[in-house]
Coordinates of C-alpha atoms in Angstrom, one line a residue:
M1 CA -0.4 -0.2 -0.3
M2 CA 1.3 3.2 -0.9
S3 CA 2.6 5.8 1.8
E4 CA 1.9 9.7 2.5
Q5 CA 5.5 10.1 1.1
D6 CA 4.9 8.2 -2.1
I7 CA 2.3 11.4 -2.4
A8 CA 4.5 14.1 -1.6
V9 CA 6.9 13.7 -5.3
T10 CA 8.1 16.3 -7.4
P11 CA 6.0 17.3 -10.9
S12 CA 8.7 15.8 -12.6
E13 CA 7.9 12.9 -11.1
M14 CA 4.3 12.9 -11.6
L15 CA 4.5 13.3 -15.3
I16 CA 7.7 10.7 -15.5
P17 CA 7.6 7.9 -13.4
K18 CA 11.1 7.6 -11.4
K19 CA 11.9 4.1 -13.1
S20 CA 11.8 5.5 -16.3
M21 CA 13.1 9.0 -15.8
R22 CA 17.0 7.7 -16.4
W23 CA 16.2 6.7 -19.9
W24 CA 14.6 10.0 -20.5
V25 CA 17.7 11.7 -19.5
I26 CA 19.8 9.1 -21.9
I27 CA 17.4 9.5 -24.7
S28 CA 17.7 13.3 -24.1
I29 CA 21.3 13.5 -23.9
L30 CA 22.0 11.2 -27.1
I31 CA 19.6 13.5 -29.2
E32 CA 21.7 17.0 -28.1
L33 CA 24.9 14.8 -29.1
I34 CA 24.0 13.9 -32.4
L35 CA 22.2 17.4 -33.4
I36 CA 25.9 18.7 -32.0
G37 CA 27.3 16.0 -34.0
A38 CA 25.4 16.9 -37.0
Y39 CA 25.9 20.9 -36.4
L40 CA 29.8 20.3 -36.4
A41 CA 30.0 18.5 -39.9
M42 CA 28.3 20.6 -41.7
G43 CA 31.6 22.6 -41.0
Y44 CA 29.5 25.7 -38.9
G45 CA 32.4 27.6 -36.5
D46 CA 35.5 28.3 -36.0
R47 CA 39.0 26.5 -34.2
N48 CA 37.3 28.7 -30.5
E49 CA 33.4 27.1 -30.9
M50 CA 34.6 23.5 -31.9
I51 CA 36.3 24.0 -28.4
I52 CA 33.1 25.2 -27.1
W53 CA 31.4 22.4 -28.9
G54 CA 33.5 19.9 -27.6
V55 CA 33.6 20.7 -24.3
L56 CA 29.8 20.9 -24.0
A57 CA 29.5 17.2 -25.6
A58 CA 32.1 16.1 -22.6
I59 CA 29.8 17.4 -20.1
L60 CA 26.8 15.7 -21.8
L61 CA 29.1 12.3 -21.9
V62 CA 29.4 12.8 -18.4
G63 CA 25.7 13.4 -17.6
I64 CA 25.0 9.8 -19.4
I65 CA 27.3 8.3 -17.4
I66 CA 26.8 9.6 -14.0
T67 CA 23.2 8.5 -15.0
F68 CA 24.2 5.2 -15.5
M69 CA 25.4 4.7 -12.7
G70 CA 21.6 6.0 -10.5
R71 CA 22.4 9.0 -10.3
T72 CA 19.5 10.9 -12.5
L73 CA 19.3 14.7 -11.1
P74 CA 23.1 15.7 -13.6
G75 CA 21.6 14.5 -16.0
Q76 CA 18.3 16.4 -15.6
I77 CA 20.4 19.6 -14.7
I78 CA 22.3 19.2 -17.8
A79 CA 19.8 18.3 -20.8
P80 CA 17.5 21.0 -20.6
L81 CA 20.7 23.4 -19.9
S82 CA 22.8 22.2 -22.9
L83 CA 19.6 22.4 -24.9
G84 CA 19.1 25.7 -24.1
F85 CA 22.7 26.7 -23.8
S86 CA 23.0 25.4 -27.8
M87 CA 20.1 27.2 -29.2
L88 CA 21.1 30.6 -27.4
F89 CA 25.0 29.9 -28.6
M90 CA 23.9 29.0 -32.2
A91 CA 21.6 32.0 -32.3
F92 CA 24.5 34.0 -31.1
K93 CA 27.1 32.7 -34.1
G94 CA 24.4 33.2 -36.4
D95 CA 21.3 35.2 -37.3
G96 CA 20.5 36.6 -33.6
L97 CA 17.3 37.5 -32.9
H98 CA 16.0 37.0 -36.2
D99 CA 17.9 32.9 -36.1
V100 CA 15.6 29.8 -36.1
I101 CA 17.2 28.0 -34.2
L102 CA 15.2 30.4 -31.4
L103 CA 12.2 29.1 -32.7
G104 CA 13.2 25.5 -30.6
S105 CA 13.2 27.6 -27.4
P106 CA 9.6 26.1 -26.3
L107 CA 10.9 22.4 -27.1
A108 CA 13.9 23.2 -24.0
I109 CA 11.6 24.9 -21.5
V110 CA 9.3 21.8 -22.2
L111 CA 12.4 19.7 -21.4
A112 CA 13.1 21.4 -18.2
G113 CA 9.8 20.9 -17.3
L114 CA 9.2 17.3 -18.0
L115 CA 13.0 16.7 -16.1
L116 CA 13.1 19.1 -13.3
G117 CA 9.7 20.0 -12.6
N118 CA 8.0 23.7 -12.4
W119 CA 11.2 25.7 -10.8
G120 CA 13.1 24.0 -13.5
T121 CA 10.4 25.5 -16.0
I122 CA 11.4 29.0 -14.0
F123 CA 14.7 28.4 -14.3
L124 CA 15.8 27.7 -17.5
G125 CA 12.9 30.7 -18.9
I126 CA 14.8 33.1 -17.3
A127 CA 18.3 32.2 -18.3
L128 CA 16.6 31.8 -21.7
T129 CA 14.8 35.8 -21.5
L130 CA 18.3 37.1 -19.9
G131 CA 20.3 35.3 -23.0
I132 CA 17.8 36.5 -25.9
A133 CA 18.3 39.7 -23.7
A134 CA 21.8 39.8 -24.2
I135 CA 22.0 38.5 -28.3
G136 CA 19.6 41.3 -28.6
L137 CA 21.4 43.8 -26.7
N138 CA 24.4 42.9 -28.8
E139 CA 22.8 43.7 -32.2
V140 CA 21.9 46.9 -31.0
V141 CA 24.7 48.2 -29.3
S142 CA 27.0 47.1 -32.9
Q143 CA 23.9 48.5 -35.1
E144 CA 24.6 44.9 -37.4
P145 CA 22.7 41.9 -37.2
A146 CA 24.9 38.8 -37.5
M147 CA 24.3 37.6 -40.8
S148 CA 20.9 39.6 -41.5
S149 CA 20.4 42.9 -43.2
T150 CA 17.7 43.9 -40.8
R151 CA 18.0 46.0 -37.7
V152 CA 17.2 44.7 -34.4
G153 CA 15.4 47.4 -32.2
F154 CA 14.5 47.3 -28.8
V155 CA 11.0 46.5 -29.4
N156 CA 12.2 43.3 -31.0
I157 CA 14.0 42.5 -27.4
I158 CA 11.0 43.4 -25.0
T159 CA 8.7 41.0 -27.9
S160 CA 11.0 38.0 -27.4
A161 CA 11.2 38.0 -23.9
I162 CA 8.0 39.1 -23.4
L163 CA 6.9 35.5 -25.9
I164 CA 9.5 33.2 -23.9
I165 CA 7.9 34.5 -20.3
V166 CA 4.6 34.2 -21.6
L167 CA 5.7 30.6 -22.8
T168 CA 7.5 29.9 -19.6
L169 CA 4.8 30.4 -17.1
L170 CA 2.2 29.1 -19.7
Q171 CA 4.6 25.9 -18.6
F172 CA 4.4 26.4 -15.2
S173 CA 0.7 26.6 -15.2
L174 CA 0.5 23.3 -17.3
L175 CA 2.7 21.6 -15.2
N176 CA 1.3 22.6 -12.0
Y177 CA -2.1 22.3 -13.6
F178 CA -1.2 18.7 -14.5
S179 CA 0.8 18.0 -11.0
Q180 CA -2.4 18.8 -8.8
R181 CA -4.8 16.5 -11.1
L182 CA -2.1 13.5 -10.8
K183 CA -1.6 14.5 -6.8
R184 CA -5.2 13.9 -6.3
L185 CA -5.5 11.2 -8.7
R186 CA -2.9 9.8 -6.4
R187 CA -4.7 10.8 -3.6
G188 CA -7.7 9.2 -4.6
E189 CA -5.2 5.9 -5.7
Q190 CA -4.0 5.9 -2.6
D191 CA -7.9 6.4 -0.7
L192 CA -8.9 3.3 -2.9
L193 CA -6.0 1.1 -2.4
R194 CA -5.8 1.6 1.6
S195 CA -9.9 1.3 1.9
N196 CA -9.3 -2.0 -0.2
H197 CA -6.4 -2.8 2.2
E198 CA -8.9 -2.1 4.9
L199 CA -11.7 -4.3 2.9
R200 CA -9.5 -7.0 2.6
E201 CA -8.2 -7.0 6.1
S202 CA -12.2 -7.0 7.4
L203 CA -12.6 -9.6 4.6
D204 CA -9.7 -11.5 6.1
E205 CA -11.1 -11.3 10.1
L206 CA -14.6 -12.6 8.6
E207 CA -13.5 -15.0 7.1
K208 CA -11.1 -16.2 10.0
G209 CA -14.2 -15.7 12.2
I210 CA -16.1 -18.2 10.1
D211 CA -13.8 -20.9 9.6
E212 CA -13.3 -20.6 13.6
R213 CA -16.6 -20.7 13.9
T214 CA -17.0 -23.5 11.5
R215 CA -14.7 -25.4 13.2
L216 CA -15.6 -25.2 16.1
L217 CA -19.3 -26.2 15.4
G218 CA -17.7 -28.9 13.4
R219 CA -15.9 -29.9 16.6
R220 CA -19.1 -29.5 18.9
A221 CA -21.4 -31.7 16.4
Q222 CA -18.3 -34.2 16.0
Q223 CA -18.3 -34.1 20.4
L224 CA -22.0 -34.3 20.4
Q225 CA -21.9 -37.7 18.4
A226 CA -19.0 -39.3 20.0
A227 CA -21.1 -38.4 22.7
A228 CA -24.4 -39.9 21.1
E229 CA -22.1 -42.9 20.3
V230 CA -21.3 -43.4 23.4
S231 CA -24.7 -42.9 24.9
K232 CA -26.1 -45.8 22.6
A233 CA -23.1 -48.3 23.3
V234 CA -24.2 -47.9 26.8
A235 CA -27.5 -47.7 27.1
S236 CA -28.5 -51.7 26.9
I237 CA -25.8 -53.0 28.7
R238 CA -26.9 -53.7 32.8
D239 CA -24.4 -55.5 34.3
L240 CA -22.0 -52.9 35.8
N241 CA -19.0 -54.1 35.4
E242 CA -19.5 -54.0 32.1
L243 CA -21.2 -51.0 31.8
L244 CA -18.7 -48.9 33.3
S245 CA -15.3 -51.0 31.3
R246 CA -18.0 -50.0 27.9
V247 CA -18.2 -46.4 29.6
T248 CA -14.5 -45.9 29.6
Q249 CA -13.3 -47.5 26.3
Q250 CA -16.4 -45.5 24.0
I251 CA -15.1 -42.2 25.6
S252 CA -11.6 -42.7 25.1
E253 CA -11.6 -43.9 21.7
Q254 CA -14.8 -41.2 20.8
F255 CA -12.8 -38.1 22.1
G256 CA -9.2 -39.5 22.5
Y257 CA -8.6 -39.1 25.6
Y258 CA -5.6 -41.3 26.9
H259 CA -7.2 -42.4 30.4
V260 CA -10.5 -42.1 31.4
G261 CA -11.8 -43.8 34.5
V262 CA -15.3 -44.4 36.6
F263 CA -14.9 -43.6 40.9
L264 CA -18.0 -44.8 42.7
L265 CA -18.4 -43.7 46.3
D266 CA -18.4 -46.8 48.8
P267 CA -21.0 -47.6 50.8
A268 CA -19.8 -45.6 54.0
G269 CA -19.7 -42.7 51.0
E270 CA -15.9 -41.9 53.0
N271 CA -13.9 -42.9 49.8
A272 CA -14.0 -43.0 45.7
V273 CA -13.0 -46.0 44.5
L274 CA -11.7 -47.0 41.1
R275 CA -13.9 -49.3 39.0
A276 CA -13.3 -49.3 35.5
A277 CA -10.2 -47.5 33.3
N278 CA -9.2 -48.1 30.3
S279 CA -5.2 -47.1 30.2
T280 CA -2.8 -49.4 30.8
G281 CA -1.8 -47.6 34.0
G282 CA -5.4 -47.3 34.5
Q283 CA -5.7 -51.3 34.9
R284 CA -3.0 -51.5 37.4
L285 CA -4.5 -48.7 39.7
L286 CA -7.7 -51.2 39.4
I287 CA -5.5 -54.4 40.5
R288 CA -4.5 -53.0 43.5
K289 CA -8.0 -51.3 43.9
H290 CA -6.8 -47.9 44.3
S291 CA -9.2 -45.2 46.2
L292 CA -8.8 -41.8 46.8
P293 CA -10.3 -40.2 50.4
V294 CA -13.5 -37.8 49.3
G295 CA -12.1 -34.4 50.1
S296 CA -8.5 -35.4 49.5
K297 CA -6.3 -32.6 47.3
S298 CA -6.7 -34.9 44.5
I299 CA -9.1 -33.5 41.4
V300 CA -11.4 -36.8 41.9
G301 CA -11.4 -36.0 46.1
Y302 CA -12.3 -32.3 45.6
T303 CA -15.0 -33.0 43.2
M304 CA -16.6 -35.4 45.1
A305 CA -16.3 -33.6 48.2
Q306 CA -17.4 -30.3 46.8
V307 CA -19.8 -32.4 43.9
T308 CA -18.6 -29.9 41.1
P309 CA -16.5 -30.4 38.1
R310 CA -12.9 -29.9 38.6
I311 CA -10.5 -28.9 35.5
A312 CA -6.2 -29.0 35.7
M313 CA -5.4 -27.2 32.9
D314 CA -1.7 -27.7 33.2
V315 CA -1.8 -30.6 36.6
G316 CA 2.0 -30.4 36.9
Q317 CA 1.6 -26.4 38.4
D318 CA -2.1 -27.5 39.7
A319 CA -1.8 -27.0 43.6
V320 CA -5.0 -30.4 44.3
F321 CA -3.3 -32.1 41.5
F322 CA -2.9 -36.0 43.3
D323 CA 0.2 -37.0 41.6
N324 CA 0.0 -40.4 40.3
P325 CA 3.3 -42.6 39.2
D326 CA 1.0 -44.6 37.3
L327 CA 0.1 -41.9 35.0
P328 CA 2.4 -40.1 34.2
E329 CA 2.1 -38.2 31.1
T330 CA -1.0 -36.6 32.5
R331 CA -0.5 -32.6 31.7
S332 CA -4.3 -31.9 31.4
E333 CA -7.3 -33.6 34.2
M334 CA -11.2 -33.3 34.3
A335 CA -13.1 -34.7 37.3
L336 CA -17.1 -34.6 36.6
P337 CA -19.7 -35.9 39.2
L338 CA -21.8 -38.5 38.7
I339 CA -25.5 -37.9 39.9
S340 CA -28.6 -39.0 39.5
G341 CA -32.1 -37.7 41.0
G342 CA -29.8 -35.8 43.3
K343 CA -27.8 -38.7 44.6
L344 CA -23.8 -38.4 44.3
L345 CA -22.6 -41.7 42.7
G346 CA -19.5 -40.7 42.0
A347 CA -16.7 -39.3 39.6
L348 CA -15.8 -39.3 35.8
D349 CA -12.2 -38.6 35.7
V350 CA -10.6 -37.7 32.3
Q351 CA -6.5 -37.3 31.7
S352 CA -4.8 -36.0 28.5
V353 CA -1.4 -35.7 27.4
E354 CA -1.9 -32.3 26.5
E355 CA -1.4 -29.0 28.2
N356 CA -5.0 -26.8 28.3
A357 CA -7.1 -29.9 26.4
F358 CA -10.2 -29.0 27.9
T359 CA -12.0 -26.3 26.2
Q360 CA -16.0 -24.7 27.0
D361 CA -17.5 -27.0 24.7
D362 CA -15.7 -30.3 26.1
I363 CA -16.8 -29.1 29.6
E364 CA -20.2 -29.0 28.5
V365 CA -20.6 -32.0 26.5
L366 CA -18.7 -33.9 28.9
Q367 CA -21.3 -33.3 31.7
V368 CA -24.2 -34.1 29.5
L369 CA -22.3 -37.4 29.0
A370 CA -21.3 -37.7 32.4
D371 CA -25.1 -37.4 33.5
Q372 CA -26.1 -39.9 31.2
V373 CA -23.6 -42.0 32.2
A374 CA -24.8 -41.3 35.9
I375 CA -28.4 -42.3 35.0
A376 CA -26.9 -45.8 33.0
I377 CA -25.5 -46.6 36.2
E378 CA -28.1 -46.1 38.3
N379 CA -30.4 -47.7 36.0
S380 CA -27.9 -50.7 36.0
N381 CA -28.0 -50.9 40.3
L382 CA -31.6 -50.4 40.1
F383 CA -31.8 -53.4 38.0
A384 CA -29.5 -55.5 39.8
E385 CA -31.5 -54.7 42.9
S386 CA -34.7 -55.8 40.7
H387 CA -32.8 -58.7 39.9
Q388 CA -31.5 -59.8 42.9
A389 CA -35.4 -59.4 44.6
L390 CA -36.8 -61.7 41.6
E391 CA -34.3 -64.1 42.4
A392 CA -35.4 -64.1 45.6
S393 CA -39.0 -64.2 45.1
R394 CA -38.2 -67.3 42.3
R395 CA -36.1 -69.1 45.6
A396 CA -39.1 -68.5 47.9
Y397 CA -42.0 -69.6 45.5
G398 CA -39.7 -72.6 44.3
D399 CA -38.8 -74.0 48.3
L400 CA -42.5 -73.5 48.8
S401 CA -43.3 -74.9 45.3
R402 CA -41.1 -77.9 45.9
Q403 CA -42.2 -78.3 49.9
A404 CA -45.8 -78.5 48.4
W405 CA -44.8 -81.1 45.8
M406 CA -43.1 -82.8 48.7
D407 CA -46.2 -82.7 50.7
I408 CA -48.5 -84.6 47.9
L409 CA -46.1 -86.9 46.8
R410 CA -45.2 -88.4 50.4
G411 CA -46.2 -91.7 51.2
R412 CA -48.1 -91.8 48.2
N413 CA -47.4 -94.0 44.8
D414 CA -50.4 -94.4 43.6
L415 CA -51.0 -91.1 42.0
G416 CA -51.9 -91.8 38.3
Y417 CA -53.4 -93.2 35.6
W418 CA -53.1 -95.3 32.3
I419 CA -55.3 -96.3 29.7
D420 CA -54.7 -99.9 27.8
S421 CA -55.3 -100.4 24.0
R422 CA -59.2 -100.8 24.8
G423 CA -59.1 -97.2 26.7
N424 CA -60.1 -98.2 29.4
L425 CA -59.2 -95.7 32.1
Q426 CA -58.0 -96.5 35.2
P427 CA -55.9 -95.4 38.4
V428 CA -52.2 -97.1 38.9
S429 CA -51.7 -99.1 41.6
G430 CA -48.5 -101.1 43.0
E431 CA -45.0 -100.5 43.4
W432 CA -42.8 -98.3 41.1
S433 CA -40.6 -101.1 38.9
D434 CA -36.8 -101.0 39.2
E435 CA -36.8 -99.2 35.1
L436 CA -39.0 -96.4 36.2
L437 CA -36.9 -96.1 39.3
D438 CA -33.6 -95.7 37.4
T439 CA -35.7 -93.5 34.7
L440 CA -36.8 -91.2 37.1
R441 CA -33.2 -90.9 38.6
S442 CA -31.8 -90.0 35.3
G443 CA -33.8 -87.4 33.8
K444 CA -33.6 -88.7 30.7
P445 CA -35.9 -90.3 28.4
I446 CA -35.4 -94.1 27.7
R447 CA -36.6 -96.2 24.9
S448 CA -37.1 -100.2 25.6
S449 CA -35.5 -102.6 23.7
D450 CA -37.6 -103.2 21.0
G451 CA -37.9 -99.5 20.4
R452 CA -41.6 -99.8 21.2
T453 CA -41.8 -98.1 24.9
L454 CA -40.2 -95.0 25.9
M455 CA -40.1 -93.8 29.2
V456 CA -39.9 -90.0 29.8
P457 CA -39.1 -88.7 33.6
F458 CA -40.2 -85.0 34.0
S459 CA -39.7 -82.8 37.2
L460 CA -41.0 -79.3 38.8
L461 CA -38.6 -77.2 39.8
D462 CA -35.7 -79.6 39.7
I463 CA -37.9 -82.1 41.6
P464 CA -38.7 -85.5 39.8
I465 CA -42.2 -85.8 40.2
G466 CA -43.1 -88.4 38.0
I467 CA -42.5 -90.5 34.5
V468 CA -44.5 -91.2 31.2
K469 CA -44.2 -94.4 29.8
M470 CA -45.7 -94.9 26.9
R471 CA -46.5 -98.1 24.2
K472 CA -46.8 -98.4 20.6
H473 CA -49.3 -100.7 18.3
P474 CA -47.5 -103.9 17.6
G475 CA -45.7 -103.7 13.9
T476 CA -45.6 -99.6 14.2
S477 CA -42.1 -98.0 13.9
E478 CA -39.9 -97.9 16.8
W479 CA -40.0 -93.9 18.7
N480 CA -38.0 -92.1 16.8
N481 CA -35.9 -88.0 18.1
R482 CA -38.7 -86.4 16.5
E483 CA -41.0 -88.1 18.2
I484 CA -39.2 -88.1 21.4
A485 CA -39.2 -84.2 21.4
L486 CA -42.7 -84.0 21.0
V487 CA -43.4 -85.8 24.1
E488 CA -40.7 -84.3 25.7
G489 CA -42.9 -80.9 25.2
L490 CA -45.7 -81.9 25.9
V491 CA -44.4 -83.8 29.2
T492 CA -43.3 -80.0 30.4
R493 CA -46.6 -78.6 29.7
L494 CA -47.9 -81.5 31.8
G495 CA -45.9 -80.4 34.4
D496 CA -46.8 -76.9 33.9
A497 CA -50.6 -77.8 34.2
L498 CA -50.3 -79.3 37.2
E499 CA -48.7 -76.6 39.0
S500 CA -51.3 -74.7 38.0
A501 CA -53.7 -77.1 39.0
R502 CA -51.4 -76.8 42.5
L503 CA -52.1 -73.3 42.8
Y504 CA -55.6 -73.9 42.0
E505 CA -56.2 -76.6 44.8
D506 CA -54.1 -74.8 47.4
S507 CA -55.7 -70.9 46.5
Q508 CA -59.2 -72.9 46.8
R509 CA -58.0 -74.3 50.5
R510 CA -56.9 -71.0 51.4
A511 CA -60.6 -69.7 50.4
E512 CA -61.8 -72.6 52.3
R513 CA -59.6 -72.5 55.3
E514 CA -60.9 -68.3 54.9
R515 CA -64.7 -69.1 54.9
I516 CA -64.5 -71.6 57.5
S517 CA -62.5 -69.0 59.6
A518 CA -64.8 -66.4 59.1
D519 CA -67.9 -68.5 59.5
I520 CA -66.6 -69.0 63.4
A521 CA -66.1 -66.3 64.2
T522 CA -69.5 -65.0 63.2
R523 CA -70.9 -67.3 65.1
I524 CA -68.5 -67.0 68.1
R525 CA -69.5 -63.0 67.9
E526 CA -73.2 -63.9 67.4
S527 CA -72.5 -64.4 71.9
L528 CA -72.6 -61.8 74.4
D529 CA -71.5 -63.5 77.4
V530 CA -67.8 -65.5 77.7
D531 CA -69.2 -69.1 78.5
T532 CA -71.7 -69.0 75.3
V533 CA -69.0 -67.8 73.2
L534 CA -66.7 -70.3 74.2
Q535 CA -69.7 -73.1 74.1
T536 CA -69.5 -72.0 70.4
A537 CA -66.2 -72.1 69.8
V538 CA -65.5 -75.6 70.6
V539 CA -68.8 -77.2 69.1
E540 CA -68.3 -74.7 65.8
M541 CA -64.1 -74.9 65.7
R542 CA -64.6 -79.3 66.2
R543 CA -67.0 -79.3 63.5
A544 CA -65.0 -77.3 61.0
L545 CA -62.1 -79.0 61.3
N546 CA -63.5 -82.5 61.7
L547 CA -61.4 -83.3 65.2
E548 CA -62.0 -85.5 67.7
E549 CA -62.2 -83.9 70.5
I550 CA -61.5 -79.9 71.4
T551 CA -60.7 -78.1 74.7
I552 CA -60.8 -74.8 75.5
R553 CA -59.2 -73.5 78.7
L554 CA -58.7 -69.8 80.1
G555 CA -56.7 -69.7 82.9
E556 CA -53.9 -67.3 84.3
S557 CA -49.7 -68.3 84.7
N558 CA -50.2 -69.2 88.3
G559 CA -52.2 -72.2 87.2
Q560 CA -55.8 -70.7 88.9
S561 CA -58.0 -72.2 85.5
S562 CA -61.2 -70.1 84.6
S563 CA -63.1 -73.1 82.6

């Protein structure tokens, strides 16, 4: 961009660029040398004139040499002055004021204006005016024009001087006008360049801002996508250990952190226990069952105590950093509390090998992710508790059901039915054969040697309760695996149906007991005196429970009886 110094140039530099000035000077001097050579070649002048022209030519040659060396100012001065001197000298030796060579005076003035500017024009104009006046005075004094029959008076001298002065002033005005115009154009160009530069700077700043914003938005989108991937990966996991291990692996892979650990609060609420980690150093910490006291001078301990995120941009200088030799590459660390339903569960510990690795966007995204991890941990805990409760219910139900079936089967070997080839249905009787007992104990289907008889045991709640024995008609094929699988399915459904029937009978018995209890209680309440109530209770309970006898006695602990 151009500066103010570039604007403050001479009029000659405005008309002729500085880089082109040297060639203008050289060409001007060469033309003058050619003219001098032509003049001398035509045989004009005596020996003294030849010396003068030789000196002038030498001066012009020195001007060319100096100009070639890079200094143009001497040449700029020599070229117009030598041209003006040459014209005056030729006129002096020729026809004086009537010499045609003086018609070239405007050319010298123009050349002075181009090479030296306004002040060069004024200087050469004054020099030419004085020179012409001197030539005219010389003619007037001698009363004989040089090689002319025309007489010269003061009017001719004044007229020639006025013409030179007017030409000089006109040249000065034109140069000044054009220089001002060029100066305004340069200043306008300068303002335009400055405006373009400022506009370019503003555009560059805007582009940088857009690029930075685009980069930040792209990074934020990647972080949110990574958070979504982590949430998706852990959403379906119910086992807590697998969940925490997957969380550390996913966060490390998606966000590029070299160590991610999950601490959970112990039952006493005093220590943060490391439960999962992805790094090699973290695995060593897990083996040692690493834990940090809540409120200790560690980032995790601080976070657990204050229930707020804690960030150390350069953990080597951070006052609360817990120096851990298993993680020596840590340069930045961030711990985020894991909170679900207002309850503190633990902390998410993230470490990076870069200093100042965490931005505000990282903190916000990881906090959202930490909240999701906390919810997943709470869901896993609830699932585990529900599963334990369900297992306890199943075990209790199984114990009750097994006891009920043991009561049903105790001492009964004839519970069952069989149907013969004619369709006669009869209850079973007699003792179990060794073959049936072996099949019941084995828990597997057994075929007879001829392949026509199949015995399939069945169980309820791991209690073998019975066996199904089937025999095909003579002449039919043996029992194949497909048929055996079909029978096993039917036997399983039979077991389910038996359990349902037992539950129904049990509910009926409970309902009957409740009804009997209600009837006895109702009849007892119908009496208002103690004896009647006791008598009613004895009678109704014996009848309802089908007892041989029943006794009700009232008395104190010292042995005094009331009935």
